[in-house]
Short mmCIF file of C-alpha atoms in Angstrom, two decimals:
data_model
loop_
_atom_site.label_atom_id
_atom_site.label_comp_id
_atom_site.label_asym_id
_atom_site.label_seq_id
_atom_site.Cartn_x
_atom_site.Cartn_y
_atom_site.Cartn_z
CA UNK A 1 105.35 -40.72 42.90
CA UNK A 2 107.20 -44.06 41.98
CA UNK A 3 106.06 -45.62 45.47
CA UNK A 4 102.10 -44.25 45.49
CA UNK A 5 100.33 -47.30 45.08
CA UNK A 6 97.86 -47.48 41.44
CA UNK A 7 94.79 -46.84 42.08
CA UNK A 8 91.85 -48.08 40.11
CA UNK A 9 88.67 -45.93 40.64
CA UNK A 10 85.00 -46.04 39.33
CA UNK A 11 83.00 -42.50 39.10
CA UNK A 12 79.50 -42.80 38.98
CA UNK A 13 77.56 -39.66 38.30
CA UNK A 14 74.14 -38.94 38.35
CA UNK A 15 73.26 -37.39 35.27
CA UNK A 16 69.32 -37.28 36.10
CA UNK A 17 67.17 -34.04 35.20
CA UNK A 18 67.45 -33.03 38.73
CA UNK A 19 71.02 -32.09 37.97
CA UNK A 20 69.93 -29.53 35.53
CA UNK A 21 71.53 -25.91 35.54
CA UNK A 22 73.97 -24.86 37.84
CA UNK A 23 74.20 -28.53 39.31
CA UNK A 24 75.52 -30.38 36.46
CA UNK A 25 77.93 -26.88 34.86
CA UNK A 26 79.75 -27.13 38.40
CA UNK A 27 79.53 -31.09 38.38
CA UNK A 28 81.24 -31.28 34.95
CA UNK A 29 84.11 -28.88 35.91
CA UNK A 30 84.54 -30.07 39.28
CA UNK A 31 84.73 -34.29 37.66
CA UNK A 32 87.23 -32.68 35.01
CA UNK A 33 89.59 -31.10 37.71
CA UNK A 34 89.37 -34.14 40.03
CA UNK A 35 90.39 -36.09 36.96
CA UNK A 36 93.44 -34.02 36.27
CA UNK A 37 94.42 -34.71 39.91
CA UNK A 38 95.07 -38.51 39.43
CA UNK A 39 98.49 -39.47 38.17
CA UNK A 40 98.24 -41.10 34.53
CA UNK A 41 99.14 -44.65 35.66
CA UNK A 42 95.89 -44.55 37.60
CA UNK A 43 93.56 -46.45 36.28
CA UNK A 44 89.98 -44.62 36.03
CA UNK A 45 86.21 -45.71 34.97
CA UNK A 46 83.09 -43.07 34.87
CA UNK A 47 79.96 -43.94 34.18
CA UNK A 48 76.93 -41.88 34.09
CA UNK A 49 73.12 -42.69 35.73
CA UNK A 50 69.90 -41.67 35.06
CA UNK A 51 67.08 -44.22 33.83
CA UNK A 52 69.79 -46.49 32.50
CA UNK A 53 73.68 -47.06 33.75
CA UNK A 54 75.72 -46.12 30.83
CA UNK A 55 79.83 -46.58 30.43
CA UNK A 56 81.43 -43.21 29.40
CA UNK A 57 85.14 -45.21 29.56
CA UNK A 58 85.93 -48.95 30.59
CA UNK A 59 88.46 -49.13 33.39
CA UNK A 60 91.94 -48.16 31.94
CA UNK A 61 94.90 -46.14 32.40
CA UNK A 62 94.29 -42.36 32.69
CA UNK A 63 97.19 -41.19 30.65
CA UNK A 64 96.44 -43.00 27.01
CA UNK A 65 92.68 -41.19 27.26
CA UNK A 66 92.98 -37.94 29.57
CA UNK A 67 92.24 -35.67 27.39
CA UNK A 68 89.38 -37.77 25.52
CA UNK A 69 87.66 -38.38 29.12
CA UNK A 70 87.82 -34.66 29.99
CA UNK A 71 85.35 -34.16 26.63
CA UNK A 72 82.86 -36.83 27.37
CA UNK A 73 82.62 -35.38 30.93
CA UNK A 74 82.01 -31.82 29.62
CA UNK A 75 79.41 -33.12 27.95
CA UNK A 76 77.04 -34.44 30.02
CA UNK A 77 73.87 -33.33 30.08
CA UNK A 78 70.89 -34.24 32.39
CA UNK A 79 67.86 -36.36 31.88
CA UNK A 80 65.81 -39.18 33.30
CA UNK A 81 65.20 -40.46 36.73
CA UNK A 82 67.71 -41.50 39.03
CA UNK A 83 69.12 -45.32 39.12
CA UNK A 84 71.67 -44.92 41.83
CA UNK A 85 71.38 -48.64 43.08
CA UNK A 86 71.97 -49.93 40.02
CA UNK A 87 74.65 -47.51 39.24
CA UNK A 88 76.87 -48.71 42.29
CA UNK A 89 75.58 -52.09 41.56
CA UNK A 90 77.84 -51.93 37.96
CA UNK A 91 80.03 -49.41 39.26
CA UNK A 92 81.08 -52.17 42.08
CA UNK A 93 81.01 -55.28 39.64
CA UNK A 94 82.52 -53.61 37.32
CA UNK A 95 85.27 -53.34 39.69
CA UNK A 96 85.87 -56.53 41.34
CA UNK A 97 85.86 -58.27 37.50
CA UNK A 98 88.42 -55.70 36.29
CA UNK A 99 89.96 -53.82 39.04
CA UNK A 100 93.72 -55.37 40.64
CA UNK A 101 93.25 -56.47 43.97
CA UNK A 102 96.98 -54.92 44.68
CA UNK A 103 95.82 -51.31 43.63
CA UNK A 104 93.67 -48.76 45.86
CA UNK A 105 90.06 -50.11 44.82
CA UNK A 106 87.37 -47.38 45.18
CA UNK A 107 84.17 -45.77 44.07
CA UNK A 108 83.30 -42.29 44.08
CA UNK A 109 79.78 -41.45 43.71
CA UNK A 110 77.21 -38.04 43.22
CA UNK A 111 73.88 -37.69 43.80
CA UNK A 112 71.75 -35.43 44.17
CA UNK A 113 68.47 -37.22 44.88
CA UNK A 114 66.70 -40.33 45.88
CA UNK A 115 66.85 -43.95 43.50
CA UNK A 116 63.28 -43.77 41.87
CA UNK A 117 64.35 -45.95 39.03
CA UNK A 118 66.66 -48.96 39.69
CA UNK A 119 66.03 -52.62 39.21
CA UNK A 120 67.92 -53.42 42.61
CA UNK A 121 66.87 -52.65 46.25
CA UNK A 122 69.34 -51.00 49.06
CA UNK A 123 69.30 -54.48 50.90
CA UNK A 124 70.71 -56.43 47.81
CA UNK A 125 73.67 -53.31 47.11
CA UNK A 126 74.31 -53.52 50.87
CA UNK A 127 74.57 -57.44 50.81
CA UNK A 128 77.04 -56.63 47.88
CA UNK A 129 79.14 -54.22 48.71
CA UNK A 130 79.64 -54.80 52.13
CA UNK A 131 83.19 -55.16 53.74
CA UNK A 132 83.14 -58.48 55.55
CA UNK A 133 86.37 -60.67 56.98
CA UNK A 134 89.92 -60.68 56.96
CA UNK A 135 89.88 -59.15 53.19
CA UNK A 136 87.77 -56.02 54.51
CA UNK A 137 90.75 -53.81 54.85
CA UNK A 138 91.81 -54.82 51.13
CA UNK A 139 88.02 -54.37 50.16
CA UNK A 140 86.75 -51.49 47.80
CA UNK A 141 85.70 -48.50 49.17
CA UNK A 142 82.70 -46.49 48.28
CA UNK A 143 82.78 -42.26 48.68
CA UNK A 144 79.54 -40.90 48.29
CA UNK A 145 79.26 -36.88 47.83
CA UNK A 146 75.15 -35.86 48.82
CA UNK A 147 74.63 -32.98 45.83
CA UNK A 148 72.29 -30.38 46.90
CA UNK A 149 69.26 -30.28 49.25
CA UNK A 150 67.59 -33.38 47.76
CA UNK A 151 70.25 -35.84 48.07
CA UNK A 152 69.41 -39.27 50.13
CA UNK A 153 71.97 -38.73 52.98
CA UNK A 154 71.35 -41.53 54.79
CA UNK A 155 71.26 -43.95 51.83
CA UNK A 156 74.47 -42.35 50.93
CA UNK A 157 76.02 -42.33 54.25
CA UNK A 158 74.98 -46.25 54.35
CA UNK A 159 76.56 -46.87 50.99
CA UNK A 160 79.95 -45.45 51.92
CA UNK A 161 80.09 -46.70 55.95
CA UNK A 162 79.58 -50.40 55.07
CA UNK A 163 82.77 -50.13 53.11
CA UNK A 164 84.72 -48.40 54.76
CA UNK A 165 84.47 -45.53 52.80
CA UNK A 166 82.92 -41.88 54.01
CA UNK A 167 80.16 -39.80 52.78
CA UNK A 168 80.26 -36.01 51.68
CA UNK A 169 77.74 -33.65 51.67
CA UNK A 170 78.39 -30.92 48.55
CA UNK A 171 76.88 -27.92 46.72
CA UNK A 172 77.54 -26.64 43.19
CA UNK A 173 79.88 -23.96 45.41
CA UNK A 174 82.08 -26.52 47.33
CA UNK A 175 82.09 -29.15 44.85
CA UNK A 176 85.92 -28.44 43.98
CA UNK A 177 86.62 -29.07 47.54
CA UNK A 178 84.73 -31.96 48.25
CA UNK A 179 86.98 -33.91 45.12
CA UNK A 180 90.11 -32.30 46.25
CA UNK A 181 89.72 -33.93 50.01
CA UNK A 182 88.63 -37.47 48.16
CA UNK A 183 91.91 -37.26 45.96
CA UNK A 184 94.15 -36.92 49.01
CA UNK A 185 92.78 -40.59 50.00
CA UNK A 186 95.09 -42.05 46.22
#
């Protein structure tokens, strides 16, 4: 554990109204036990997306605000449309203006539908987040889990491929899984 390398990480959730019911009960308890998988030096954001992009915690270490994380994240609820562009839009700024460059840099985020609500396009998040150069194996990588039916799995197989990241394709029953197999990559 003294050798694993820090990792900073950014969850981005989609808290739209097509999460309602079963989606967003087995989201919540699924984000809370991939939470208590990361060691407390890790450093964690999660925000939240619907109409807007909201902050639930700043990037910091895990430990000092566990417990106070694991709350918020219980108590999400679901409304709006989906902003999922501008959601890894922040969740990626975000992360190159706080993140450390020698930490594991990566994204992880669920959706379960198509952007109908964001201010940027796919072409100006793939002109952003794209790996490009000699600093492409240091670059962030984006995980993208496709919730339910309705998800945009190719958007969300884009997303994650350009950085080197992979995509995931979930249900409220294999949810658990699906964060266990993204932990074993910090």
């Amino acid at each position: 554990e003294q050798t694993k390398k820090p990792v900073d990480l950014v969850i981005a959730i989609d808290t739209s109204n097509s999460m309602n019911g079963r989606k967003i009960a087995a989201a919540r308890t699924s984000l809370v036990d991939f939470i208590n998988l990361l060691d407390d030096r890790d450093r964690l954001q999660v925000i939240g997306f619907s109409t807007d992009v909201f902050t639930m915690t700043p990037l910091s270490e895990l430990g000092e605000k566990r417990s106070d994380i694991t709350t918020r994240v219980s108590a999400i609820i679901e409304s709006g449309n989906t902003s999922l562009y501008d959601a890894v839009d922040q969740a990626y700024n975000d992360l190159l203006a706080n993140g450390d460059p020698r930490h594991i840099r990566a994204i992880v985020v669920l959706s379960d539908g198509m952007d109908t609500a964001s201010n940027h396009s796919l072409g100006e998040i793939e002109n952003l987040i794209g790996a490009r150069g000699e600093d492409s194996g240091e670059s962030i990588k984006l995980f993208t889990i496709a919730y339910g039916d309705d998800a945009d799995l190719d958007v969300l197989k884009t997303l994650a491929e350009i950085t080197g990241g992979r995509q995931y394709i979930s249900d409220p029953d294999t949810i658990y899984k699906i964060y266990s197999e993204i932990a074993t990559f910090f």
